[in-house]
mmCIF file of C-alpha atoms in Angstrom:
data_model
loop_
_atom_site.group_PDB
_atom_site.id
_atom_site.type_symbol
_atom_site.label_atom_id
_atom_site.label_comp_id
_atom_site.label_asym_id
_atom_site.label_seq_id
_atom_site.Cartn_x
_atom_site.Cartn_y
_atom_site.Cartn_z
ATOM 1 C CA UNK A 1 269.852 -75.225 196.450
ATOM 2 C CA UNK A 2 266.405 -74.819 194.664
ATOM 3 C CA UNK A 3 266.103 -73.586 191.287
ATOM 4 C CA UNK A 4 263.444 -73.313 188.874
ATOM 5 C CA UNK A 5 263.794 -73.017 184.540
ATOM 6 C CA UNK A 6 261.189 -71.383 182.205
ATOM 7 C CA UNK A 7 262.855 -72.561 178.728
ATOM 8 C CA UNK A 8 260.821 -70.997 176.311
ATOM 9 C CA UNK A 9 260.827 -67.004 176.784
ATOM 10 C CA UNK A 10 257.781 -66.594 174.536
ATOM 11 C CA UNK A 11 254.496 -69.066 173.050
ATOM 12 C CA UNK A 12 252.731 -68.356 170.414
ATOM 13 C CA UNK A 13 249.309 -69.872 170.236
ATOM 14 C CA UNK A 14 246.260 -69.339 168.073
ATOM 15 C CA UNK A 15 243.200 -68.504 169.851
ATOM 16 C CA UNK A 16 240.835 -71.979 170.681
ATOM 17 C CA UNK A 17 243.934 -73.748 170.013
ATOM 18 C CA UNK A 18 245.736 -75.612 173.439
ATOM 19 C CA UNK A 19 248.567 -73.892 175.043
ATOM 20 C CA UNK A 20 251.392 -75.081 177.275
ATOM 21 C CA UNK A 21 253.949 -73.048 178.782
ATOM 22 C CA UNK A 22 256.851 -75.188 180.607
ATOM 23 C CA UNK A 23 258.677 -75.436 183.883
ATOM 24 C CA UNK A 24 261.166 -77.797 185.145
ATOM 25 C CA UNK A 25 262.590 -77.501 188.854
ATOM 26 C CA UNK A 26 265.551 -78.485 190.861
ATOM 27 C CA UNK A 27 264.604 -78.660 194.893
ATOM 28 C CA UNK A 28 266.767 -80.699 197.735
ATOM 29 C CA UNK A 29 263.342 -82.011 199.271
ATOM 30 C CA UNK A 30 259.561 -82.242 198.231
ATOM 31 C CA UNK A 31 258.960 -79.214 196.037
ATOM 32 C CA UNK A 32 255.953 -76.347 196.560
ATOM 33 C CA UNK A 33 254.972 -75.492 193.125
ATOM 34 C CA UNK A 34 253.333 -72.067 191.853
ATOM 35 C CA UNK A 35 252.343 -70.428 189.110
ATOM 36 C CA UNK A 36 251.543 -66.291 188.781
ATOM 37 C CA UNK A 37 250.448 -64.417 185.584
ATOM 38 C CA UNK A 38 251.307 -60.596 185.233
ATOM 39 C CA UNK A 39 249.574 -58.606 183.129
ATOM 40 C CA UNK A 40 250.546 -55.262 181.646
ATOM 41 C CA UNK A 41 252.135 -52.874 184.542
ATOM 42 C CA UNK A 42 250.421 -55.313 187.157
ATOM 43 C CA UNK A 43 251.531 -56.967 189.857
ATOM 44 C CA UNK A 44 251.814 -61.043 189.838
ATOM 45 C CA UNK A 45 248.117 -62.483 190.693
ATOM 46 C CA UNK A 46 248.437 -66.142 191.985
ATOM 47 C CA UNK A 47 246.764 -68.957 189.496
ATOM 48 C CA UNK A 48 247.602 -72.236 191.188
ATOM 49 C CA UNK A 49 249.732 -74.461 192.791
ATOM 50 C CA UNK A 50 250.347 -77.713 193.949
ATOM 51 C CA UNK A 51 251.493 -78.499 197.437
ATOM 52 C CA UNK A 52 250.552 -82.646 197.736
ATOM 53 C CA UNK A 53 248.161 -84.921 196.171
ATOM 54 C CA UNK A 54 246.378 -85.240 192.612
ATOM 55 C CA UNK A 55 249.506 -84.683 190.004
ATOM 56 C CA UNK A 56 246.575 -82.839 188.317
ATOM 57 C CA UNK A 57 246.225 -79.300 189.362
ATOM 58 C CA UNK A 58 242.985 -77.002 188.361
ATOM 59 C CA UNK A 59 243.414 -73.201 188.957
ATOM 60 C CA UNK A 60 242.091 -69.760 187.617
ATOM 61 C CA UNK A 61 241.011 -69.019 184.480
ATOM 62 C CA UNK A 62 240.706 -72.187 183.663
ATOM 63 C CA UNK A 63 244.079 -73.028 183.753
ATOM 64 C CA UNK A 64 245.392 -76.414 185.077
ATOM 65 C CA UNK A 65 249.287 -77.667 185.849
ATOM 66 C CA UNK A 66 250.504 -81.419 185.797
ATOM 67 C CA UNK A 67 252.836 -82.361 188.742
ATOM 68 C CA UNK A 68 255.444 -84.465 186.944
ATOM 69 C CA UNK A 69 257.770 -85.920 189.859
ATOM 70 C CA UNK A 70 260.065 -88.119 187.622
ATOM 71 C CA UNK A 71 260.551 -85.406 185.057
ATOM 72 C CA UNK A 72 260.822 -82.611 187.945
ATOM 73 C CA UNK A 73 258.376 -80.340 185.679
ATOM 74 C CA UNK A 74 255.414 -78.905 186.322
ATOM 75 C CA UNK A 75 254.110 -77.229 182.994
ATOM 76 C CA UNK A 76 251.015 -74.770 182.547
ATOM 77 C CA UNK A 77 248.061 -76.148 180.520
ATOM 78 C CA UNK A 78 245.163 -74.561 178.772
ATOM 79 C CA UNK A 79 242.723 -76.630 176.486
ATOM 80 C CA UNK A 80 241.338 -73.443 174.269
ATOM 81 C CA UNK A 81 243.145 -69.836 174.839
ATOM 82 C CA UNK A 82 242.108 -67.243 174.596
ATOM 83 C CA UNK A 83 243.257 -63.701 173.441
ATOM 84 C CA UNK A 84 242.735 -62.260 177.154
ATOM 85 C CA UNK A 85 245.073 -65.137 178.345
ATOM 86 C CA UNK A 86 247.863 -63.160 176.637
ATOM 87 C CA UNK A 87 250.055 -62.140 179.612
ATOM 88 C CA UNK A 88 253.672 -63.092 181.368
ATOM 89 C CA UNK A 89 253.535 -66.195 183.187
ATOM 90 C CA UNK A 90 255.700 -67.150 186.024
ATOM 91 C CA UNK A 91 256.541 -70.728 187.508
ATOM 92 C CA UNK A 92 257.951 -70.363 191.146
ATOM 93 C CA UNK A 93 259.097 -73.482 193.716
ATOM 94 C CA UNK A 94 259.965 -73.786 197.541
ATOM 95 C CA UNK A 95 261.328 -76.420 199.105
ATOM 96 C CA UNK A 96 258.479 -77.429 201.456
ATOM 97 C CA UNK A 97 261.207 -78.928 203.746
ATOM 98 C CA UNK A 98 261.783 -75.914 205.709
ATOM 99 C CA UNK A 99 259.775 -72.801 206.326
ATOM 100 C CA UNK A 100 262.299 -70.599 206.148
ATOM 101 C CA UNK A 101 262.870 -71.650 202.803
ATOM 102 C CA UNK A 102 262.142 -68.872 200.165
ATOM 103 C CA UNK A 103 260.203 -68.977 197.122
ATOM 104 C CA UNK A 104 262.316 -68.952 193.600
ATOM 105 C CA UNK A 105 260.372 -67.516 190.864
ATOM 106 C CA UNK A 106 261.219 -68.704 187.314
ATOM 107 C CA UNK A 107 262.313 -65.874 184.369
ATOM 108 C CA UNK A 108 259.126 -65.513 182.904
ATOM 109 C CA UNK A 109 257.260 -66.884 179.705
ATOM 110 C CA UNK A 110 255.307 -64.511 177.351
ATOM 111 C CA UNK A 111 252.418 -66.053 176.393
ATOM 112 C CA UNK A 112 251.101 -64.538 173.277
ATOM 113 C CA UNK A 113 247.309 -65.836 172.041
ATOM 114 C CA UNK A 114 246.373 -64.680 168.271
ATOM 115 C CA UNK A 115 243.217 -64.206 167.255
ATOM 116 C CA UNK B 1 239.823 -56.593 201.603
ATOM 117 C CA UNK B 2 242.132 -53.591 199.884
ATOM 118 C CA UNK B 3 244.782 -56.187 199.152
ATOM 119 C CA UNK B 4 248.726 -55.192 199.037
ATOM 120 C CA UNK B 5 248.873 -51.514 198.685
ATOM 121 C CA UNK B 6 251.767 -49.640 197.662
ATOM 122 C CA UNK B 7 252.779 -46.370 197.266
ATOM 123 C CA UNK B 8 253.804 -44.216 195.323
ATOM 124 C CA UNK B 9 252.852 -46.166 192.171
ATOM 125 C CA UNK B 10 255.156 -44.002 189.834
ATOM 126 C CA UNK B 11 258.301 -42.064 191.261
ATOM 127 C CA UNK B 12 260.680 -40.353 188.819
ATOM 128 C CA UNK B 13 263.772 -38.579 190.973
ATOM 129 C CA UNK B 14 267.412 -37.727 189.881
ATOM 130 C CA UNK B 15 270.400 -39.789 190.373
ATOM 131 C CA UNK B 16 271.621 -39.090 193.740
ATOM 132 C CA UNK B 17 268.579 -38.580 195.693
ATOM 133 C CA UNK B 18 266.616 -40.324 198.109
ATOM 134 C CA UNK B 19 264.421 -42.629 197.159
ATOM 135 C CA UNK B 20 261.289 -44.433 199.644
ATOM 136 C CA UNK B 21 258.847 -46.727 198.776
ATOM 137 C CA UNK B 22 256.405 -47.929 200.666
ATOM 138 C CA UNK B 23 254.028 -50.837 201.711
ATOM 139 C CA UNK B 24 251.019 -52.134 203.029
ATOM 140 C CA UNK B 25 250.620 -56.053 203.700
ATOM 141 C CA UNK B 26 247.285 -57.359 203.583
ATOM 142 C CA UNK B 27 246.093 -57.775 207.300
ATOM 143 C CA UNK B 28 246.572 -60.885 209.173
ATOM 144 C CA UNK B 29 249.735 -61.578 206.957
ATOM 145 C CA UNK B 30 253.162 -62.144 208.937
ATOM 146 C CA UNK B 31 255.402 -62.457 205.718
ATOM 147 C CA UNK B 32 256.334 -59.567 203.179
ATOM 148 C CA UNK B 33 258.875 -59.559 200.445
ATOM 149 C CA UNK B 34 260.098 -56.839 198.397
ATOM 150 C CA UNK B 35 261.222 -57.635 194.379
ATOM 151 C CA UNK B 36 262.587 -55.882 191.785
ATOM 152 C CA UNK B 37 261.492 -56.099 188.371
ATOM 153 C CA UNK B 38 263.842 -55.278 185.346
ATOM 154 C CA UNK B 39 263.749 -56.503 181.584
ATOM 155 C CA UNK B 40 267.568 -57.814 182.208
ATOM 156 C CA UNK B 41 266.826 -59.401 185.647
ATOM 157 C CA UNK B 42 263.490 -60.323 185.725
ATOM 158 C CA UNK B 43 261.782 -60.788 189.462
ATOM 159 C CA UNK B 44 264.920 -60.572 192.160
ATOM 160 C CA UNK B 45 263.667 -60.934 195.716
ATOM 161 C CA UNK B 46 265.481 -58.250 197.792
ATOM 162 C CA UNK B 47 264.707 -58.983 201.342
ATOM 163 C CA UNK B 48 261.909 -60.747 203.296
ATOM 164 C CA UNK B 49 260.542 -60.283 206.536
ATOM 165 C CA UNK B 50 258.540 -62.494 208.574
ATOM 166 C CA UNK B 51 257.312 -61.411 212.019
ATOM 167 C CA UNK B 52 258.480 -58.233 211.174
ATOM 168 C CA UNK B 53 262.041 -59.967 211.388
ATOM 169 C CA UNK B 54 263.984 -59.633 207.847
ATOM 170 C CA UNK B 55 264.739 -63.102 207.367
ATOM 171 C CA UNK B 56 266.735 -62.966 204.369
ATOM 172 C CA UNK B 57 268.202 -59.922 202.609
ATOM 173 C CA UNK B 58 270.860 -61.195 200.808
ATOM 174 C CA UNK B 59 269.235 -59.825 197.289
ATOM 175 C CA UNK B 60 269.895 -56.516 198.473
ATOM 176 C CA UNK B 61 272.107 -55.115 195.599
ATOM 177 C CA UNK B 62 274.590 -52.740 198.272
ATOM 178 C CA UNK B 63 274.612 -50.931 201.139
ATOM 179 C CA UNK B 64 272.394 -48.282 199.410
ATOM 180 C CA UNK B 65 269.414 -50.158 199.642
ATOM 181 C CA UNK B 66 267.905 -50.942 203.076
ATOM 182 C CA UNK B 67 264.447 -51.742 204.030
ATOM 183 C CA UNK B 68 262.483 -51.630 207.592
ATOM 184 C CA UNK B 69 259.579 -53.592 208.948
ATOM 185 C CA UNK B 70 258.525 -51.154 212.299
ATOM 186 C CA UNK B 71 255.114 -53.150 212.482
ATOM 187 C CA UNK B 72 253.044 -55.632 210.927
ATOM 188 C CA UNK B 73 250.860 -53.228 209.084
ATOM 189 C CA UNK B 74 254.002 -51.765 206.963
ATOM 190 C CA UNK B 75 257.403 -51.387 205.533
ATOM 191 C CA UNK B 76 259.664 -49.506 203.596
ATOM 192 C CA UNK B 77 262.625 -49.957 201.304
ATOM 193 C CA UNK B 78 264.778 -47.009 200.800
ATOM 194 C CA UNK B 79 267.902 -46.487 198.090
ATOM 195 C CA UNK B 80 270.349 -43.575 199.473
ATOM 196 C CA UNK B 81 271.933 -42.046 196.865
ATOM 197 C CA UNK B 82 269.727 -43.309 194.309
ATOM 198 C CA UNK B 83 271.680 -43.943 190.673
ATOM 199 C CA UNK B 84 269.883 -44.325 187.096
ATOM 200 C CA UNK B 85 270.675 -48.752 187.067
ATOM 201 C CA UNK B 86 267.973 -48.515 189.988
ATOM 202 C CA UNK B 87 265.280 -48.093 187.322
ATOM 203 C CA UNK B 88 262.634 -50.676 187.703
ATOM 204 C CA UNK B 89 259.236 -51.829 189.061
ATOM 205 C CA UNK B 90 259.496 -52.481 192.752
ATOM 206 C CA UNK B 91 256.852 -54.813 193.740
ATOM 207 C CA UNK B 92 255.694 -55.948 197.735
ATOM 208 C CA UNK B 93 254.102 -58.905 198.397
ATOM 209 C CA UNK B 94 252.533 -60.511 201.783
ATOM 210 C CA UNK B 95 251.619 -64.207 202.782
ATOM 211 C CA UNK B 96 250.902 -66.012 205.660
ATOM 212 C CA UNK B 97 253.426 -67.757 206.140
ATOM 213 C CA UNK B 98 253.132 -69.830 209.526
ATOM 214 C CA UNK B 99 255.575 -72.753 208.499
ATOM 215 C CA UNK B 100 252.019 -75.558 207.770
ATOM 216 C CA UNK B 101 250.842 -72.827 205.101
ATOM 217 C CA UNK B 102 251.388 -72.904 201.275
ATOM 218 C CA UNK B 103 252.710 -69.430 201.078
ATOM 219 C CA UNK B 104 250.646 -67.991 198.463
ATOM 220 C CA UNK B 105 251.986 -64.981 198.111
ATOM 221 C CA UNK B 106 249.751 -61.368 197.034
ATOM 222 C CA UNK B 107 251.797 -59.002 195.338
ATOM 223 C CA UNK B 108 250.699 -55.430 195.379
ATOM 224 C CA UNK B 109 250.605 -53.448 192.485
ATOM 225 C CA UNK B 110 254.297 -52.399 191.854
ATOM 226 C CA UNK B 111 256.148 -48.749 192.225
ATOM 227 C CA UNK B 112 257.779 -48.345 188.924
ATOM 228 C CA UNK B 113 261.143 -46.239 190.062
ATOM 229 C CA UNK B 114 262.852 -44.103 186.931
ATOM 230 C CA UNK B 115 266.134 -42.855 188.326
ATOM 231 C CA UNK B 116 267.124 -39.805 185.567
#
């Protein structure tokens, strides 16, 4: 079974400061990795992911996620937030072994940026 | 490209009537999932179809809820009777999902469902 853990339901950052909003993951096989950011009575909009390759992972926004295969995380990085990156963020993880496999999103993180 | 449309966007109906939402995948895309989002649940897949096959429905709540996948270009889910705990945003998605892909999925911009 796959399973994926957001442990932190909200961050607080202050604006220009770095942010980092966690996920850990359980998968039987090599793990698909996502991350999505809602916004205010939107629908999820895709930021990155990492499928194989660099640990290192540069998406939207200028967000970027570290592929940590001993610690089974994969945690969302920012080095300066800003106020407009306040939104929910959502880590999600298939199990790239089979495509029939579906994709388990996390609970959610709040990520609140203060001016 | 429009993206993932879906419609209506806001539906408000009393408890015991039919409810159907509705979606359109972005074109060329051969996977679609319906979700449900709640402040108690968070994001629940309910069923997913791929090749306009459902694949896996067994987040469907009951036997009230039932969704339909006549072509590639749209689906529907439908709650018969509707009751008030069905309250929520209802979001679609699409991918491409071809079993080499990454399955990036779009979601659409949600149906938020009050059930009075």
């Amino acid at each position: 079974a796959q399973s994926v853990a957001q442990p932190e339901d909200q961050v607080n950052v202050a604006e220009g400061n770095p942010l980092t909003v966690k996920c850990t993951y359980s998968v039987s096989g090599n793990p698909y990795l996502f991350w999505y950011v809602q916004y205010p009575n939107r629908g999820l909009q895709f930021l990155l992911k990492y499928i194989t390759g660099d640990n290192l992972v540069k998406g939207s926004y200028g967000f970027e996620a570290e592929f940590n295969k001993s610690q089974t995380s994969f945690h969302l990085k920012k080095p300066s937030a800003l106020v407009s990156d306040s939104a929910l963020y959502f880590c999600a993880v298939r199990d790239a072994r089979s495509s029939a496999s579906k994709i388990i999103f996390g609970s959610g993180t709040r990520l609140s940026i203060r001016p | 490209d429009a993206g993932v449309i879906q419609s209506p966007r806001h539906e408000v109906t009393e408890m015991g009537q039919e409810v159907t939402l509705r979606c359109k995948p972005i074109s060329g895309h051969n996977s679609l999932f319906w979700y449900r989002q709640t402040m108690m649940r968070g994001l629940e897949l309910l069923i997913y179809f791929n090749n306009n096959v459902p694949i896996d429905d067994s987040g469907m709540p009951e036997d009230r809820f039932s969704a339909k996948m006549p072509n590639a270009s749209f689906s529907t889910l439908k709650i018969q009777p509707s009751e008030p705990r069905d309250s929520a945003v209802y979001f679609c998605a699409s991918s491409t999902a071809d079993g080499t892909s990454t399955d990036t999925q779009y979601f659409g911009p949600g149906t938020r469902l009050t059930v009075l």
